[in-house]
Coordinates of N, CA and C in Angstrom, one line a residue:
M24 N -27.8 99.1 105.8 CA -27.2 97.7 104.4 C -28.2 96.5 104.7
A25 N -27.8 95.3 103.5 CA -29.0 94.0 104.1 C -28.1 93.5 105.3
T26 N -28.7 92.5 105.7 CA -28.7 91.7 106.7 C -27.9 90.3 106.7
N27 N -28.5 89.9 104.8 CA -28.9 89.1 104.7 C -27.8 88.8 103.3
R28 N -26.0 88.4 104.1 CA -25.4 88.7 103.0 C -24.7 87.6 103.2
S29 N -23.8 87.1 101.5 CA -23.9 86.3 101.6 C -22.6 85.8 102.0
R30 N -22.0 84.4 102.1 CA -20.6 84.3 103.1 C -19.4 85.3 102.0
R31 N -19.1 85.1 100.8 CA -18.2 86.1 100.0 C -18.2 86.3 100.7
L32 N -19.2 88.0 100.6 CA -19.6 89.3 101.2 C -18.8 89.5 102.5
R33 N -19.5 88.6 103.5 CA -18.6 88.7 105.0 C -17.9 88.6 104.9
K34 N -17.0 88.2 104.2 CA -16.0 87.8 104.4 C -14.8 88.8 103.9
K35 N -15.4 89.3 102.4 CA -14.8 90.8 101.9 C -14.8 91.9 102.7
L36 N -16.3 92.3 103.0 CA -16.5 93.7 104.5 C -16.1 92.9 105.8
C37 N -15.3 92.0 106.0 CA -14.3 92.0 107.4 C -16.0 91.9 108.2
V38 N -16.4 91.1 108.0 CA -18.0 90.8 109.3 C -17.7 90.3 109.1
D39 N -19.4 90.0 110.5 CA -19.9 89.2 110.9 C -18.4 88.1 111.9
E40 N -18.8 86.9 111.4 CA -17.5 85.5 112.0 C -15.7 86.3 111.2
F41 N -16.1 86.9 110.0 CA -15.0 87.5 109.6 C -14.1 88.8 110.6
Q42 N -14.9 89.5 111.1 CA -14.1 90.3 111.9 C -13.3 90.3 112.2
E43 N -12.5 91.3 112.4 CA -10.4 91.6 112.9 C -11.2 92.4 113.5
L44 N -10.3 92.5 114.5 CA -9.6 93.1 115.8 C -8.6 93.6 116.0
G45 N -8.1 94.6 116.8 CA -6.9 95.0 116.5 C -6.8 96.3 118.3
F46 N -6.4 97.0 118.5 CA -6.4 97.6 118.8 C -5.6 99.1 119.1
E47 N -6.4 100.5 119.7 CA -5.2 101.8 119.5 C -4.1 101.6 120.9
L48 N -3.4 102.5 120.2 CA -1.8 102.7 120.7 C -1.8 104.4 120.8
N49 N -1.2 105.1 122.6 CA -1.0 105.8 122.4 C 0.2 106.0 123.3
L50 N 1.2 106.6 123.4 CA 2.4 106.2 123.6 C 2.4 108.0 124.1
N51 N 3.2 108.2 125.2 CA 4.0 109.5 125.6 C 5.2 109.6 125.9
F52 N 6.4 109.9 125.3 CA 8.1 109.8 125.2 C 8.7 111.0 126.3
K53 N 8.8 110.6 126.9 CA 10.1 111.7 127.9 C 10.9 113.4 126.8
E54 N 10.1 114.4 127.5 CA 10.7 115.2 126.5 C 11.6 115.3 126.1
D55 N 12.9 114.6 126.8 CA 13.8 115.5 127.1 C 14.6 114.1 125.7
L56 N 13.6 112.7 125.3 CA 14.5 112.8 124.5 C 14.4 113.6 122.9
T57 N 16.4 112.5 122.8 CA 16.0 113.2 120.9 C 15.4 112.3 120.4
D58 N 16.4 113.9 118.4 CA 14.6 112.8 117.6 C 15.0 111.1 117.3
E59 N 16.2 111.3 117.0 CA 17.1 109.7 116.6 C 16.4 108.8 118.4
A60 N 16.2 109.3 119.2 CA 16.3 108.9 120.2 C 14.9 107.9 120.0
V61 N 13.8 108.7 119.7 CA 13.3 108.7 119.5 C 12.7 106.9 117.8
D62 N 13.3 107.3 117.0 CA 13.2 106.5 116.3 C 14.1 105.5 116.7
D63 N 15.4 105.4 117.5 CA 15.6 103.4 117.5 C 14.3 103.6 118.4
F64 N 13.8 103.3 119.5 CA 13.1 103.0 119.9 C 12.1 102.4 118.7
L65 N 11.4 103.5 118.4 CA 10.7 103.5 116.8 C 10.6 101.9 116.2
D66 N 12.2 102.0 116.0 CA 12.8 100.9 115.2 C 12.9 99.8 116.4
Q67 N 13.1 99.4 117.6 CA 13.0 98.5 118.4 C 11.1 97.7 118.1
F68 N 10.9 98.6 118.9 CA 8.7 98.5 118.2 C 9.0 97.5 117.9
L69 N 9.3 98.5 116.2 CA 8.4 97.9 115.8 C 9.5 96.4 114.9
R70 N 10.5 96.5 115.5 CA 10.9 94.8 115.4 C 10.8 93.5 116.6
D71 N 10.9 93.8 118.2 CA 10.2 93.5 119.1 C 8.9 93.2 119.6
A72 N 8.3 94.2 119.4 CA 7.4 94.0 120.0 C 6.4 94.1 118.9
M73 N 6.1 94.3 118.2 CA 5.5 94.7 116.2 C 5.4 92.6 115.9
E74 N 6.8 93.2 114.8 CA 7.2 92.0 114.3 C 7.8 90.8 114.7
A75 N 8.0 90.6 116.3 CA 7.7 89.0 116.2 C 6.3 88.5 116.8
N76 N 5.1 89.1 117.1 CA 3.8 88.6 117.8 C 3.2 88.7 116.6
G77 N 4.4 88.9 115.2 CA 3.0 88.7 113.8 C 2.0 89.9 114.1
L78 N 2.5 91.3 114.6 CA 1.8 92.5 114.4 C 2.1 92.8 113.8
G79 N 1.3 93.9 113.3 CA 1.6 95.6 112.4 C 1.4 96.3 113.0
Y80 N 1.3 97.8 113.1 CA 1.3 98.5 113.0 C 1.5 100.0 112.6
V81 N 0.5 100.9 112.7 CA -0.1 101.9 111.3 C -0.3 103.1 112.6
G82 N 1.1 104.7 111.9 CA 0.2 104.8 113.0 C 1.7 105.7 112.8
G83 N 1.9 107.0 114.1 CA 2.6 107.5 113.8 C 3.8 107.4 114.9
D84 N 4.4 108.5 115.6 CA 5.3 107.5 116.9 C 4.6 108.1 117.4
D85 N 3.8 108.9 117.7 CA 3.2 108.9 119.3 C 1.4 107.8 119.6
Y86 N 1.0 108.2 118.2 CA 0.2 107.0 119.0 C -1.0 106.1 116.3
G87 N -1.5 105.1 117.2 CA -1.7 104.1 116.5 C -2.4 102.6 116.5
L88 N -3.1 102.6 115.5 CA -3.5 100.9 115.4 C -2.1 100.2 115.4
V89 N -2.9 98.5 116.3 CA -2.3 97.5 116.4 C -2.9 96.7 115.5
C90 N -2.7 96.1 115.0 CA -3.9 95.1 113.7 C -2.5 93.4 113.7
L91 N -3.4 92.3 112.9 CA -2.8 91.4 112.2 C -2.0 92.0 111.1
A92 N -0.2 90.9 111.1 CA 0.5 91.5 110.1 C -0.6 90.7 108.9
K93 N -1.2 89.4 109.2 CA -1.6 88.8 108.1 C -3.2 89.3 108.4
R94 N -4.3 88.9 107.8 CA -5.7 88.2 107.6 C -5.8 87.7 108.9
G95 N -6.9 88.2 110.0 CA -7.0 87.9 111.7 C -6.9 88.9 112.7
S96 N -7.2 88.1 113.6 CA -7.4 88.9 114.3 C -6.1 89.7 115.4
V97 N -6.1 90.0 116.6 CA -5.0 90.0 117.2 C -5.5 89.5 118.5
S98 N -4.8 88.7 119.8 CA -5.7 88.3 120.5 C -5.2 88.8 122.2
E99 N -6.0 88.3 122.1 CA -6.2 89.1 123.7 C -3.6 88.7 124.7
E100 N -3.5 87.8 124.4 CA -2.1 87.3 124.5 C -1.6 87.9 123.9
Q101 N -1.2 88.3 122.6 CA -0.7 89.9 121.8 C -1.4 91.0 122.6
R102 N -1.6 91.3 122.6 CA -1.8 92.9 123.3 C -1.0 92.7 124.6
A103 N -1.7 91.3 124.8 CA -0.7 92.0 126.0 C 1.5 91.2 126.1
Q104 N 0.7 90.8 125.5 CA 2.9 91.2 125.1 C 3.4 92.2 124.7
V105 N 2.9 93.3 123.9 CA 3.1 94.3 124.2 C 2.9 95.2 124.8
E106 N 2.0 95.5 125.4 CA 1.9 96.2 126.8 C 3.0 96.1 128.0
A107 N 3.8 94.9 127.6 CA 4.6 94.1 128.8 C 6.2 94.7 127.9
W108 N 5.9 94.6 126.9 CA 8.1 95.2 126.5 C 7.7 96.3 126.2
L109 N 6.5 97.3 126.4 CA 5.5 98.4 127.1 C 6.5 98.8 128.0
K110 N 6.0 98.6 129.2 CA 6.4 98.7 130.0 C 7.9 98.8 130.6
G111 N 8.7 97.7 130.1 CA 9.9 97.8 130.0 C 11.0 98.7 129.9
R112 N 9.9 99.6 128.9 CA 10.4 100.9 128.4 C 11.3 102.0 128.8
S113 N 12.4 103.0 128.7 CA 12.9 103.3 130.1 C 12.6 105.1 128.7
E114 N 11.8 105.0 127.4 CA 11.6 106.6 126.9 C 9.7 106.9 127.0
L115 N 9.1 105.2 127.6 CA 7.9 106.4 127.7 C 7.9 106.7 128.8
I116 N 7.0 107.7 128.7 CA 6.4 108.7 131.0 C 5.1 107.0 131.0
D117 N 4.4 106.4 129.9 CA 3.4 106.1 129.9 C 2.5 106.1 128.8
F118 N 1.5 104.9 128.7 CA 1.4 104.3 127.3 C 0.3 104.2 127.7
S119 N -0.4 104.0 126.8 CA -2.1 103.7 127.0 C -2.5 102.5 125.6
A120 N -3.3 101.4 125.9 CA -3.1 100.8 125.0 C -5.2 100.2 125.3
S121 N -6.2 100.6 124.0 CA -7.2 100.5 124.5 C -7.8 99.1 124.4
P122 N -8.8 98.9 125.0 CA -8.8 97.2 124.4 C -9.6 96.8 123.1
L123 N -9.4 96.3 123.1 CA -10.0 95.8 121.3 C -10.9 95.5 120.5
I124 N -10.8 96.8 119.1 CA -11.5 96.9 119.0 C -12.0 96.0 117.1
D125 N -12.9 96.4 116.7 CA -13.3 96.2 115.1 C -12.5 96.5 114.4
V126 N -11.4 96.3 113.8 CA -10.4 97.7 113.4 C -10.4 97.8 111.9
W127 N -11.1 96.8 111.2 CA -12.2 98.5 109.7 C -13.8 99.0 110.5
Y128 N -14.6 98.7 111.1 CA -15.8 99.2 112.0 C -15.8 99.5 113.4
P129 N -14.3 100.6 113.5 CA -14.3 100.4 115.4 C -16.0 101.0 116.1
E130 N -16.9 101.9 115.4 CA -18.1 102.1 116.3 C -18.3 100.9 116.4
N131 N -18.6 100.1 115.8 CA -18.9 98.2 115.8 C -18.5 98.0 116.4
A132 N -19.8 97.0 118.0 CA -19.4 96.4 118.8 C -18.4 94.9 118.5
I133 N -18.1 94.9 119.1 CA -17.2 93.2 118.8 C -18.2 92.1 119.2
N134 N -18.1 91.7 118.4 CA -19.1 90.0 117.6 C -19.0 88.5 119.0
P135 N -19.3 88.4 119.4 CA -18.8 87.5 121.4 C -18.9 86.5 119.6
A136 N -17.7 85.6 120.8 CA -17.2 84.0 120.3 C -18.4 83.0 120.0

């Protein structure tokens, strides 16, 4: 693809200065949890960790992608807030959150700020 793109096209493609960052999340639940307990956890997670921090979650109950709820990038501070919320949860054995990645083109490196 051509690298000499107009500003409008770069914005439409979410590249260069319009790159949007997010992170992958893996959740490992305790084996003895009921389906209702997992559903309750996910409701609280979406309300307290995602919506309260202006974030969106795309995925299933054990794996997904966290991105900004509007156009833009997740900050390291928002990522840390989600991790802190998850650390306080007894429903999880453990979890992992990836470093920030390009949510549109995960294979691309993050542009320096």
